[in-house]
Amino acid sequence: MNNLHYKSLLEIGRLIQSGDITSVAVTESLLTRIDTLDSDLHSYFYVMRDSALKQAAEADQEIAAGKLRGPLHGVPIALKDLIWTKDAPTSHGMIIHKDHYPAEDSTVVDRFRAAGAVILGKLTQTESAFADHHPEITRPNNPWGSALWTGVSSSGSGVATAAGLCYGAIGTDTGGSIRFPSNANGLTGIKPTWGRVTRHGACELAASLDHIGPMARSAGDAAAMLQAIAGRDDKDPTSSSEPVPDYLALMTRGVSKMRIGLDAGWALEKVDAETRAALESAIATLTSLGATFVDITVPDTEKAAAEWSALCAVETALAHEETYPAQKDQYGPGLSGLLDLGHQVTALEYQRLLLSRAALRGDISALFSKVDLILAPATAYAGLTWDTMTRFGTDQALFNGVLRYTSAFDASGHPTITLPCGMTSAGAPIGFQLVAAHFDETAMIQGAWAYQQVTEWHKKHPAL
């Protein structure tokens, strides 16, 4: 039992579904681990102990009767605290919503339940999924080192998954919030194409930028979670009707015929030395597996990052119009600043941003006429610390280096997968991204899976 918490989601699923171990035993083991470790890690906002054990018992009964629901059946996972759950509070990281119980589950929760997954609880996040935790909420600690940044806003999702307090978690990504915590905690996270996963029953930060996706410890695990939640939802008219491929069946085809785009000046020359070394090693590995790297020129993502702030601010102001500024005294300073910016943007300024965003989307999409994937850093800086990130709003180089490789793909809606590719000399994870064309999550999962078959970075765990 002592080693179960770091098994992969797919492996623990096979053990449960074969009857080698029960879902109840696995769930009890993780609940005990949460009790033991999370008083220091602070990854869970709310532990759904009773309902999790009930779901696990039901899974065991179904499995014993031969009713198998798929690879997630009986496997404990967790949810970011903006995903609606009618049997647990959904606070969105906000004090004013700390006791809010939604009237219904989100569609993502419904789909996980249909897949037989066991939901352990709700995970701590930043206030309204923006950059900062509310001053009255204890931020999670990175299990690789308490001084290290956890990534935001899906901070609890990253910490809990990395620390073995769940086998996978849901995160959301508006400017990088699946990719930042995946990178910071040594995980594999998928930001799907915008519209691939329904947003019904997820509190908004910025509706047209918000993406919901899985965070796990391998490409296969993340693919299994995406499989369960992807697809059209009539409750969300913005969800896509594009067919959902069988990711697990298709991910093992290798990369021998893949063309991977590389803008060396953008991806390698604007990052720190340790990140560059890790990226070069990843490029060499993918080349050895048969991938061909193609020179490309990525559009100006620093301009996109600068414009992202105002785009996000306007949409966030709309999402909070019922409570801001009426209840401004209950908001933290970071979110208040974003909302104030949103109220200041003029209609003409916003239209210019929309036109620029449309051009960015078109320019990025055009790159996929000659490549299957694009390789990108997760951030420019390895091993970011909380102390360093206090300068995020005032240090332009830091702002650019953090958002340069993420926010543009939220604005354009393109899918990415983030996965570990190294460690700093101080022992912090380093990751990279593979970006794909709209609705071609299969290609990026395929590339990540091939890379992880010959590397061990995703199998490293923090010493707790």
Short mmCIF file of C-alpha atoms in Angstrom, two decimals:
data_model
loop_
_atom_site.label_atom_id
_atom_site.label_comp_id
_atom_site.label_asym_id
_atom_site.label_seq_id
_atom_site.Cartn_x
_atom_site.Cartn_y
_atom_site.Cartn_z
CA MET A 1 0.00 0.00 0.00
CA ASN A 2 2.89 2.38 0.67
CA ASN A 3 3.81 2.52 -3.02
CA LEU A 4 0.37 2.81 -4.56
CA HIS A 5 0.10 6.60 -4.52
CA TYR A 6 2.76 7.10 -7.21
CA LYS A 7 1.51 4.46 -9.62
CA SER A 8 0.17 5.83 -12.87
CA LEU A 9 -3.56 6.37 -13.26
CA LEU A 10 -3.72 3.71 -15.95
CA GLU A 11 -1.74 1.23 -13.87
CA ILE A 12 -3.81 1.68 -10.70
CA GLY A 13 -6.92 1.43 -12.86
CA ARG A 14 -5.80 -1.92 -14.25
CA LEU A 15 -5.11 -3.21 -10.72
CA ILE A 16 -8.56 -2.14 -9.53
CA GLN A 17 -10.41 -3.38 -12.60
CA SER A 18 -8.65 -6.76 -12.53
CA GLY A 19 -9.62 -7.25 -8.89
CA ASP A 20 -6.04 -7.26 -7.63
CA ILE A 21 -6.94 -4.42 -5.27
CA THR A 22 -10.17 -2.66 -4.43
CA SER A 23 -11.08 0.91 -5.17
CA VAL A 24 -12.05 1.29 -1.52
CA ALA A 25 -8.56 0.26 -0.39
CA VAL A 26 -6.90 2.68 -2.81
CA THR A 27 -9.27 5.50 -1.85
CA GLU A 28 -8.72 4.92 1.86
CA SER A 29 -4.97 4.92 1.29
CA LEU A 30 -5.07 8.29 -0.48
CA LEU A 31 -7.40 9.78 2.13
CA THR A 32 -4.91 8.74 4.80
CA ARG A 33 -2.09 10.30 2.77
CA ILE A 34 -4.09 13.53 2.46
CA ASP A 35 -4.61 13.54 6.23
CA THR A 36 -0.88 13.03 6.75
CA LEU A 37 0.59 15.46 4.22
CA ASP A 38 -1.91 18.08 3.22
CA SER A 39 -1.73 20.05 6.45
CA ASP A 40 1.65 21.16 5.07
CA LEU A 41 0.87 21.14 1.35
CA HIS A 42 -2.57 22.82 1.49
CA SER A 43 -3.61 21.43 -1.87
CA TYR A 44 -7.20 20.51 -0.94
CA PHE A 45 -9.86 23.13 -0.29
CA TYR A 46 -12.44 20.46 0.59
CA VAL A 47 -12.07 16.69 0.97
CA MET A 48 -15.16 14.73 -0.11
CA ARG A 49 -14.38 11.76 2.14
CA ASP A 50 -17.79 10.17 2.56
CA SER A 51 -18.91 10.49 -1.05
CA ALA A 52 -15.53 9.28 -2.31
CA LEU A 53 -15.74 6.11 -0.22
CA LYS A 54 -19.31 5.57 -1.39
CA GLN A 55 -18.25 5.97 -5.04
CA ALA A 56 -15.34 3.57 -4.49
CA ALA A 57 -17.63 0.94 -2.96
CA GLU A 58 -20.03 1.28 -5.89
CA ALA A 59 -17.14 0.90 -8.32
CA ASP A 60 -15.99 -2.28 -6.58
CA GLN A 61 -19.50 -3.72 -6.77
CA GLU A 62 -19.82 -2.93 -10.47
CA ILE A 63 -16.39 -4.32 -11.29
CA ALA A 64 -17.12 -7.51 -9.36
CA ALA A 65 -20.32 -7.87 -11.37
CA GLY A 66 -18.40 -7.51 -14.64
CA LYS A 67 -19.64 -4.02 -15.45
CA LEU A 68 -16.49 -2.16 -16.50
CA ARG A 69 -16.81 1.50 -17.38
CA GLY A 70 -13.31 2.11 -18.76
CA PRO A 71 -9.79 3.01 -17.59
CA LEU A 72 -10.95 5.50 -14.93
CA HIS A 73 -13.30 3.06 -13.21
CA GLY A 74 -12.56 3.11 -9.48
CA VAL A 75 -9.63 5.54 -9.79
CA PRO A 76 -9.46 8.50 -7.36
CA ILE A 77 -9.07 11.92 -8.97
CA ALA A 78 -9.72 15.51 -7.81
CA LEU A 79 -11.18 18.75 -9.14
CA LYS A 80 -10.11 22.36 -9.21
CA ASP A 81 -12.39 24.38 -6.95
CA LEU A 82 -14.15 26.15 -9.79
CA ILE A 83 -15.82 22.95 -11.04
CA TRP A 84 -19.40 22.79 -9.76
CA THR A 85 -20.26 20.01 -7.32
CA LYS A 86 -23.67 19.93 -5.71
CA ASP A 87 -22.43 17.79 -2.79
CA ALA A 88 -19.40 19.97 -2.00
CA PRO A 89 -18.78 23.73 -1.96
CA THR A 90 -17.41 25.49 -5.03
CA SER A 91 -15.71 28.69 -3.92
CA HIS A 92 -13.72 29.61 -7.06
CA GLY A 93 -10.94 30.56 -4.64
CA MET A 94 -13.08 33.46 -3.40
CA ILE A 95 -14.09 34.35 0.13
CA ILE A 96 -17.53 35.53 -0.96
CA HIS A 97 -18.31 32.07 -2.36
CA LYS A 98 -16.67 29.90 0.31
CA ASP A 99 -20.00 28.31 1.33
CA HIS A 100 -21.56 28.15 -2.13
CA TYR A 101 -23.15 24.82 -3.10
CA PRO A 102 -24.19 24.78 -6.77
CA ALA A 103 -27.62 23.42 -7.67
CA GLU A 104 -26.09 20.89 -10.08
CA ASP A 105 -22.86 19.15 -10.95
CA SER A 106 -20.84 20.40 -13.88
CA THR A 107 -20.90 18.34 -17.06
CA VAL A 108 -17.26 17.43 -16.42
CA VAL A 109 -18.28 15.92 -13.07
CA ASP A 110 -21.19 14.08 -14.70
CA ARG A 111 -18.83 12.61 -17.27
CA PHE A 112 -16.28 11.54 -14.68
CA ARG A 113 -19.02 9.85 -12.68
CA ALA A 114 -20.24 8.10 -15.83
CA ALA A 115 -16.65 6.86 -16.35
CA GLY A 116 -16.66 5.45 -12.81
CA ALA A 117 -14.01 7.79 -11.41
CA VAL A 118 -13.88 8.44 -7.66
CA ILE A 119 -13.81 12.16 -6.83
CA LEU A 120 -11.71 12.81 -3.74
CA GLY A 121 -12.36 16.51 -3.36
CA LYS A 122 -11.91 20.10 -4.46
CA LEU A 123 -8.45 21.61 -4.89
CA THR A 124 -7.17 25.01 -3.83
CA GLN A 125 -6.84 27.64 -6.55
CA THR A 126 -6.08 31.32 -6.93
CA GLU A 127 -8.85 33.87 -6.50
CA SER A 128 -11.24 33.52 -9.45
CA ALA A 129 -8.48 31.58 -11.24
CA PHE A 130 -6.39 34.71 -11.79
CA ALA A 131 -2.80 35.22 -10.65
CA ASP A 132 -2.94 35.49 -6.85
CA HIS A 133 -4.44 33.50 -4.01
CA HIS A 134 -6.86 35.47 -1.88
CA PRO A 135 -5.01 36.90 1.14
CA GLU A 136 -7.24 34.90 3.52
CA ILE A 137 -6.59 31.56 1.78
CA THR A 138 -3.40 29.60 2.44
CA ARG A 139 -1.62 28.98 -0.84
CA PRO A 140 -0.41 25.43 -1.62
CA ASN A 141 3.24 24.49 -1.14
CA ASN A 142 5.22 22.98 -4.00
CA PRO A 143 6.21 19.44 -2.90
CA TRP A 144 9.58 19.87 -4.65
CA GLY A 145 10.41 22.75 -2.30
CA SER A 146 8.29 25.25 -0.38
CA ALA A 147 10.20 28.23 -1.82
CA LEU A 148 9.32 27.16 -5.37
CA TRP A 149 6.36 28.69 -7.20
CA THR A 150 3.52 26.20 -7.62
CA GLY A 151 2.31 27.74 -10.85
CA VAL A 152 -1.13 29.33 -10.98
CA SER A 153 -4.08 29.23 -10.99
CA SER A 154 -4.45 25.44 -10.78
CA SER A 155 -1.96 25.37 -7.92
CA GLY A 156 -3.74 22.77 -5.81
CA SER A 157 -4.22 20.53 -8.84
CA GLY A 158 -0.49 20.57 -9.51
CA VAL A 159 0.55 20.00 -5.92
CA ALA A 160 -1.95 17.23 -5.16
CA THR A 161 -1.10 15.26 -8.31
CA ALA A 162 2.66 15.63 -7.87
CA ALA A 163 2.48 14.68 -4.18
CA GLY A 164 0.48 11.51 -4.79
CA LEU A 165 -2.72 12.84 -3.23
CA CYS A 166 -4.74 11.91 -6.34
CA TYR A 167 -3.96 10.13 -9.62
CA GLY A 168 -4.93 13.10 -11.74
CA ALA A 169 -6.75 16.40 -11.43
CA ILE A 170 -8.71 18.89 -13.44
CA GLY A 171 -7.14 22.26 -14.08
CA THR A 172 -8.16 25.24 -16.15
CA ASP A 173 -6.05 27.43 -18.38
CA THR A 174 -6.82 31.03 -19.33
CA GLY A 175 -3.27 32.37 -19.61
CA GLY A 176 -1.22 29.30 -18.68
CA SER A 177 -2.84 27.79 -15.61
CA ILE A 178 -2.63 24.14 -16.64
CA ARG A 179 0.84 24.58 -18.09
CA PHE A 180 2.43 26.63 -15.29
CA PRO A 181 1.60 24.18 -12.47
CA SER A 182 2.35 21.19 -14.69
CA ASN A 183 5.77 22.65 -15.40
CA ALA A 184 6.42 23.70 -11.79
CA ASN A 185 5.35 20.35 -10.31
CA GLY A 186 6.82 17.97 -12.90
CA LEU A 187 3.49 16.88 -14.42
CA THR A 188 1.93 16.25 -17.80
CA GLY A 189 -0.98 18.58 -18.50
CA ILE A 190 -3.26 18.99 -21.49
CA LYS A 191 -4.82 22.29 -22.48
CA PRO A 192 -7.26 21.09 -25.13
CA THR A 193 -8.54 23.07 -28.07
CA TRP A 194 -10.99 25.72 -26.88
CA GLY A 195 -14.42 24.08 -27.11
CA ARG A 196 -13.12 20.51 -26.96
CA VAL A 197 -14.21 20.24 -23.30
CA THR A 198 -17.47 21.78 -22.15
CA ARG A 199 -17.35 24.71 -19.75
CA HIS A 200 -20.86 24.16 -18.40
CA GLY A 201 -20.64 24.21 -14.64
CA ALA A 202 -17.24 25.89 -14.40
CA CYS A 203 -16.92 29.34 -12.83
CA GLU A 204 -15.57 31.81 -15.38
CA LEU A 205 -12.45 33.88 -15.38
CA ALA A 206 -12.69 34.88 -19.04
CA ALA A 207 -15.19 32.91 -21.07
CA SER A 208 -13.54 32.94 -24.50
CA LEU A 209 -10.09 32.22 -23.04
CA ASP A 210 -10.96 29.55 -20.44
CA HIS A 211 -9.93 25.97 -21.22
CA ILE A 212 -10.62 22.92 -19.02
CA GLY A 213 -8.18 20.01 -19.09
CA PRO A 214 -6.45 17.21 -17.19
CA MET A 215 -3.24 17.25 -15.19
CA ALA A 216 -1.61 13.90 -14.51
CA ARG A 217 1.76 12.16 -14.22
CA SER A 218 2.03 10.87 -17.80
CA ALA A 219 0.69 11.48 -21.28
CA GLY A 220 -1.32 8.27 -21.16
CA ASP A 221 -2.96 9.22 -17.88
CA ALA A 222 -3.85 12.69 -19.14
CA ALA A 223 -5.20 11.21 -22.38
CA ALA A 224 -7.48 8.83 -20.46
CA MET A 225 -8.90 11.74 -18.47
CA LEU A 226 -9.40 13.87 -21.59
CA GLN A 227 -11.18 10.95 -23.26
CA ALA A 228 -13.74 10.91 -20.46
CA ILE A 229 -14.64 14.61 -20.57
CA ALA A 230 -14.21 15.69 -24.21
CA GLY A 231 -17.06 16.17 -26.62
CA ARG A 232 -20.16 18.18 -27.42
CA ASP A 233 -22.42 19.27 -24.57
CA ASP A 234 -25.77 20.85 -25.40
CA LYS A 235 -25.61 22.75 -22.10
CA ASP A 236 -22.60 24.63 -23.49
CA PRO A 237 -23.34 26.06 -26.94
CA THR A 238 -19.65 26.93 -27.39
CA SER A 239 -18.60 23.28 -27.05
CA SER A 240 -17.47 21.66 -30.29
CA SER A 241 -19.20 18.92 -32.23
CA GLU A 242 -15.87 17.72 -33.64
CA PRO A 243 -15.60 13.92 -33.21
CA VAL A 244 -13.46 12.83 -30.26
CA PRO A 245 -10.75 10.35 -31.32
CA ASP A 246 -9.74 7.33 -29.24
CA TYR A 247 -6.66 8.96 -27.76
CA LEU A 248 -5.37 5.87 -25.97
CA ALA A 249 -5.64 3.73 -29.10
CA LEU A 250 -3.90 6.30 -31.30
CA MET A 251 -1.17 7.62 -29.01
CA THR A 252 1.27 4.74 -29.51
CA ARG A 253 1.96 5.30 -33.23
CA GLY A 254 5.31 7.02 -32.70
CA VAL A 255 6.77 10.18 -34.22
CA SER A 256 8.83 8.80 -37.09
CA LYS A 257 6.84 10.73 -39.70
CA MET A 258 6.15 13.82 -37.63
CA ARG A 259 7.29 17.31 -38.56
CA ILE A 260 7.89 19.45 -35.49
CA GLY A 261 8.21 23.19 -35.94
CA LEU A 262 11.03 24.98 -34.12
CA ASP A 263 11.60 28.73 -33.98
CA ALA A 264 15.06 28.59 -32.40
CA GLY A 265 15.28 32.33 -31.76
CA TRP A 266 11.96 32.24 -29.92
CA ALA A 267 12.20 28.88 -28.17
CA LEU A 268 15.90 28.59 -27.33
CA GLU A 269 17.47 32.04 -27.26
CA LYS A 270 15.00 33.78 -24.93
CA VAL A 271 15.17 31.23 -22.10
CA ASP A 272 17.64 30.67 -19.28
CA ALA A 273 20.59 28.29 -19.62
CA GLU A 274 19.06 25.35 -17.75
CA THR A 275 15.82 25.56 -19.70
CA ARG A 276 17.72 25.75 -22.98
CA ALA A 277 19.81 22.69 -22.12
CA ALA A 278 16.68 20.71 -21.22
CA LEU A 279 14.93 21.77 -24.44
CA GLU A 280 17.94 20.86 -26.57
CA SER A 281 17.99 17.44 -24.96
CA ALA A 282 14.28 17.00 -25.68
CA ILE A 283 14.85 18.00 -29.31
CA ALA A 284 17.67 15.46 -29.60
CA THR A 285 15.46 12.74 -28.11
CA LEU A 286 12.56 13.43 -30.45
CA THR A 287 14.98 13.51 -33.39
CA SER A 288 16.38 10.13 -32.37
CA LEU A 289 12.81 8.78 -32.41
CA GLY A 290 12.46 9.83 -36.04
CA ALA A 291 10.81 13.25 -35.82
CA THR A 292 11.94 15.91 -38.30
CA PHE A 293 12.42 19.47 -37.06
CA VAL A 294 11.36 22.25 -39.41
CA ASP A 295 12.38 25.90 -39.10
CA ILE A 296 9.39 28.15 -38.52
CA THR A 297 8.74 31.71 -37.38
CA VAL A 298 6.26 32.04 -34.53
CA PRO A 299 4.14 35.22 -34.45
CA ASP A 300 4.91 37.93 -31.88
CA THR A 301 3.77 36.27 -28.67
CA GLU A 302 5.09 39.08 -26.46
CA LYS A 303 2.62 41.41 -28.15
CA ALA A 304 -0.03 38.74 -27.64
CA ALA A 305 0.88 38.48 -23.95
CA ALA A 306 0.58 42.25 -23.51
CA GLU A 307 -2.81 42.26 -25.21
CA TRP A 308 -4.00 39.21 -23.26
CA SER A 309 -4.21 41.18 -20.01
CA ALA A 310 -6.79 43.63 -21.35
CA LEU A 311 -8.76 40.91 -23.15
CA CYS A 312 -8.92 38.86 -19.98
CA ALA A 313 -9.78 41.89 -17.88
CA VAL A 314 -12.85 42.84 -19.92
CA GLU A 315 -14.26 39.31 -19.83
CA THR A 316 -13.50 38.97 -16.11
CA ALA A 317 -15.29 42.25 -15.39
CA LEU A 318 -18.37 40.83 -17.11
CA ALA A 319 -18.14 37.59 -15.12
CA HIS A 320 -18.02 39.57 -11.84
CA GLU A 321 -20.50 42.32 -12.62
CA GLU A 322 -22.94 41.17 -9.89
CA THR A 323 -20.37 41.42 -7.10
CA TYR A 324 -17.76 43.93 -8.30
CA PRO A 325 -17.38 46.71 -7.38
CA ALA A 326 -20.35 46.28 -5.02
CA GLN A 327 -18.37 43.89 -2.78
CA LYS A 328 -14.89 45.14 -3.61
CA ASP A 329 -13.78 44.93 0.03
CA GLN A 330 -13.97 41.12 -0.17
CA TYR A 331 -11.68 40.93 -3.20
CA GLY A 332 -7.92 40.55 -3.09
CA PRO A 333 -5.70 43.25 -4.64
CA GLY A 334 -4.59 41.22 -7.66
CA LEU A 335 -8.09 40.37 -8.86
CA SER A 336 -9.32 43.88 -8.04
CA GLY A 337 -6.60 45.34 -10.25
CA LEU A 338 -7.64 43.12 -13.15
CA LEU A 339 -11.29 44.07 -12.75
CA ASP A 340 -10.48 47.77 -12.59
CA LEU A 341 -8.52 47.40 -15.83
CA GLY A 342 -11.49 45.66 -17.42
CA HIS A 343 -13.75 48.58 -16.57
CA GLN A 344 -11.27 51.04 -18.11
CA VAL A 345 -10.86 49.44 -21.56
CA THR A 346 -12.86 51.35 -24.17
CA ALA A 347 -14.96 49.76 -26.89
CA LEU A 348 -12.54 50.94 -29.59
CA GLU A 349 -9.56 49.53 -27.68
CA TYR A 350 -11.36 46.24 -27.22
CA GLN A 351 -12.20 45.99 -30.92
CA ARG A 352 -8.52 46.51 -31.79
CA LEU A 353 -7.66 43.67 -29.40
CA LEU A 354 -10.22 41.39 -31.03
CA LEU A 355 -8.84 42.08 -34.50
CA SER A 356 -5.30 41.45 -33.31
CA ARG A 357 -6.42 38.22 -31.67
CA ALA A 358 -8.07 37.03 -34.89
CA ALA A 359 -4.85 37.72 -36.79
CA LEU A 360 -2.83 35.81 -34.20
CA ARG A 361 -5.14 32.82 -34.47
CA GLY A 362 -4.80 32.83 -38.24
CA ASP A 363 -1.02 33.20 -38.18
CA ILE A 364 -0.56 30.33 -35.74
CA SER A 365 -3.01 28.11 -37.64
CA ALA A 366 -1.10 28.75 -40.86
CA LEU A 367 2.04 27.21 -39.35
CA PHE A 368 0.33 23.82 -39.27
CA SER A 369 0.20 23.70 -43.06
CA LYS A 370 3.87 22.65 -42.91
CA VAL A 371 4.28 21.08 -39.46
CA ASP A 372 2.35 18.65 -37.26
CA LEU A 373 3.49 20.10 -33.94
CA ILE A 374 5.32 23.12 -32.57
CA LEU A 375 7.88 22.75 -29.78
CA ALA A 376 7.80 25.50 -27.15
CA PRO A 377 9.14 26.11 -23.65
CA ALA A 378 6.64 26.14 -20.81
CA THR A 379 8.25 29.30 -19.42
CA ALA A 380 11.53 31.10 -20.02
CA TYR A 381 12.75 30.50 -16.49
CA ALA A 382 13.36 27.24 -14.66
CA GLY A 383 12.74 26.89 -10.94
CA LEU A 384 10.74 30.08 -10.43
CA THR A 385 10.27 30.97 -6.77
CA TRP A 386 7.55 32.79 -4.89
CA ASP A 387 10.02 35.59 -4.13
CA THR A 388 10.78 36.05 -7.82
CA MET A 389 7.09 36.03 -8.75
CA THR A 390 6.35 38.95 -6.42
CA ARG A 391 7.87 41.08 -9.22
CA PHE A 392 5.63 39.59 -11.92
CA GLY A 393 3.43 42.66 -12.23
CA THR A 394 6.29 45.18 -12.28
CA ASP A 395 9.19 43.39 -14.01
CA GLN A 396 8.51 43.48 -17.76
CA ALA A 397 11.19 40.91 -18.61
CA LEU A 398 9.75 38.49 -16.07
CA PHE A 399 6.20 39.10 -17.31
CA ASN A 400 7.28 38.47 -20.90
CA GLY A 401 9.27 35.37 -20.01
CA VAL A 402 6.41 33.79 -18.12
CA LEU A 403 3.55 34.58 -20.52
CA ARG A 404 5.43 34.56 -23.84
CA TYR A 405 4.93 30.82 -24.34
CA THR A 406 1.42 30.35 -22.95
CA SER A 407 -1.09 33.16 -23.31
CA ALA A 408 -0.95 33.31 -27.11
CA PHE A 409 -2.25 29.74 -27.35
CA ASP A 410 -5.15 30.61 -25.06
CA ALA A 411 -6.00 33.56 -27.28
CA SER A 412 -5.75 31.40 -30.39
CA GLY A 413 -7.44 28.35 -28.85
CA HIS A 414 -4.76 25.88 -29.98
CA PRO A 415 -4.20 22.74 -27.89
CA THR A 416 -0.94 22.05 -26.08
CA ILE A 417 0.52 19.34 -23.90
CA THR A 418 3.12 20.19 -21.24
CA LEU A 419 5.50 17.51 -19.98
CA PRO A 420 8.71 17.34 -17.93
CA CYS A 421 12.08 17.23 -19.68
CA GLY A 422 14.68 17.94 -17.00
CA MET A 423 15.60 19.23 -13.56
CA THR A 424 17.49 22.30 -12.44
CA SER A 425 20.71 21.94 -10.47
CA ALA A 426 18.63 22.89 -7.41
CA GLY A 427 16.15 20.08 -8.04
CA ALA A 428 13.19 21.89 -9.63
CA PRO A 429 11.32 20.37 -12.60
CA ILE A 430 11.70 21.80 -16.11
CA GLY A 431 9.06 21.20 -18.77
CA PHE A 432 8.23 21.93 -22.39
CA GLN A 433 5.17 22.09 -24.63
CA LEU A 434 4.04 20.46 -27.82
CA VAL A 435 1.43 22.58 -29.59
CA ALA A 436 -0.95 21.14 -32.19
CA ALA A 437 -3.49 22.32 -34.75
CA HIS A 438 -7.05 22.87 -33.61
CA PHE A 439 -8.66 19.58 -32.50
CA ASP A 440 -5.50 17.58 -33.20
CA GLU A 441 -4.87 16.63 -29.59
CA THR A 442 -4.01 13.16 -30.90
CA ALA A 443 -0.76 14.42 -32.49
CA MET A 444 0.53 16.12 -29.36
CA ILE A 445 -0.44 13.19 -27.12
CA GLN A 446 1.31 10.89 -29.59
CA GLY A 447 4.48 13.00 -29.44
CA ALA A 448 4.44 13.20 -25.65
CA TRP A 449 3.80 9.48 -25.25
CA ALA A 450 6.70 8.61 -27.57
CA TYR A 451 9.01 10.94 -25.64
CA GLN A 452 7.99 9.43 -22.31
CA GLN A 453 8.67 5.89 -23.51
CA VAL A 454 12.40 6.65 -23.65
CA THR A 455 12.77 9.19 -20.81
CA GLU A 456 12.29 9.04 -17.06
CA TRP A 457 11.52 12.65 -16.13
CA HIS A 458 7.81 11.99 -15.67
CA LYS A 459 8.61 9.17 -13.25
CA LYS A 460 10.49 11.37 -10.79
CA HIS A 461 8.65 12.26 -7.61
CA PRO A 462 9.29 14.70 -4.77
CA ALA A 463 10.69 13.28 -1.54
CA LEU A 464 7.93 13.65 1.06
#
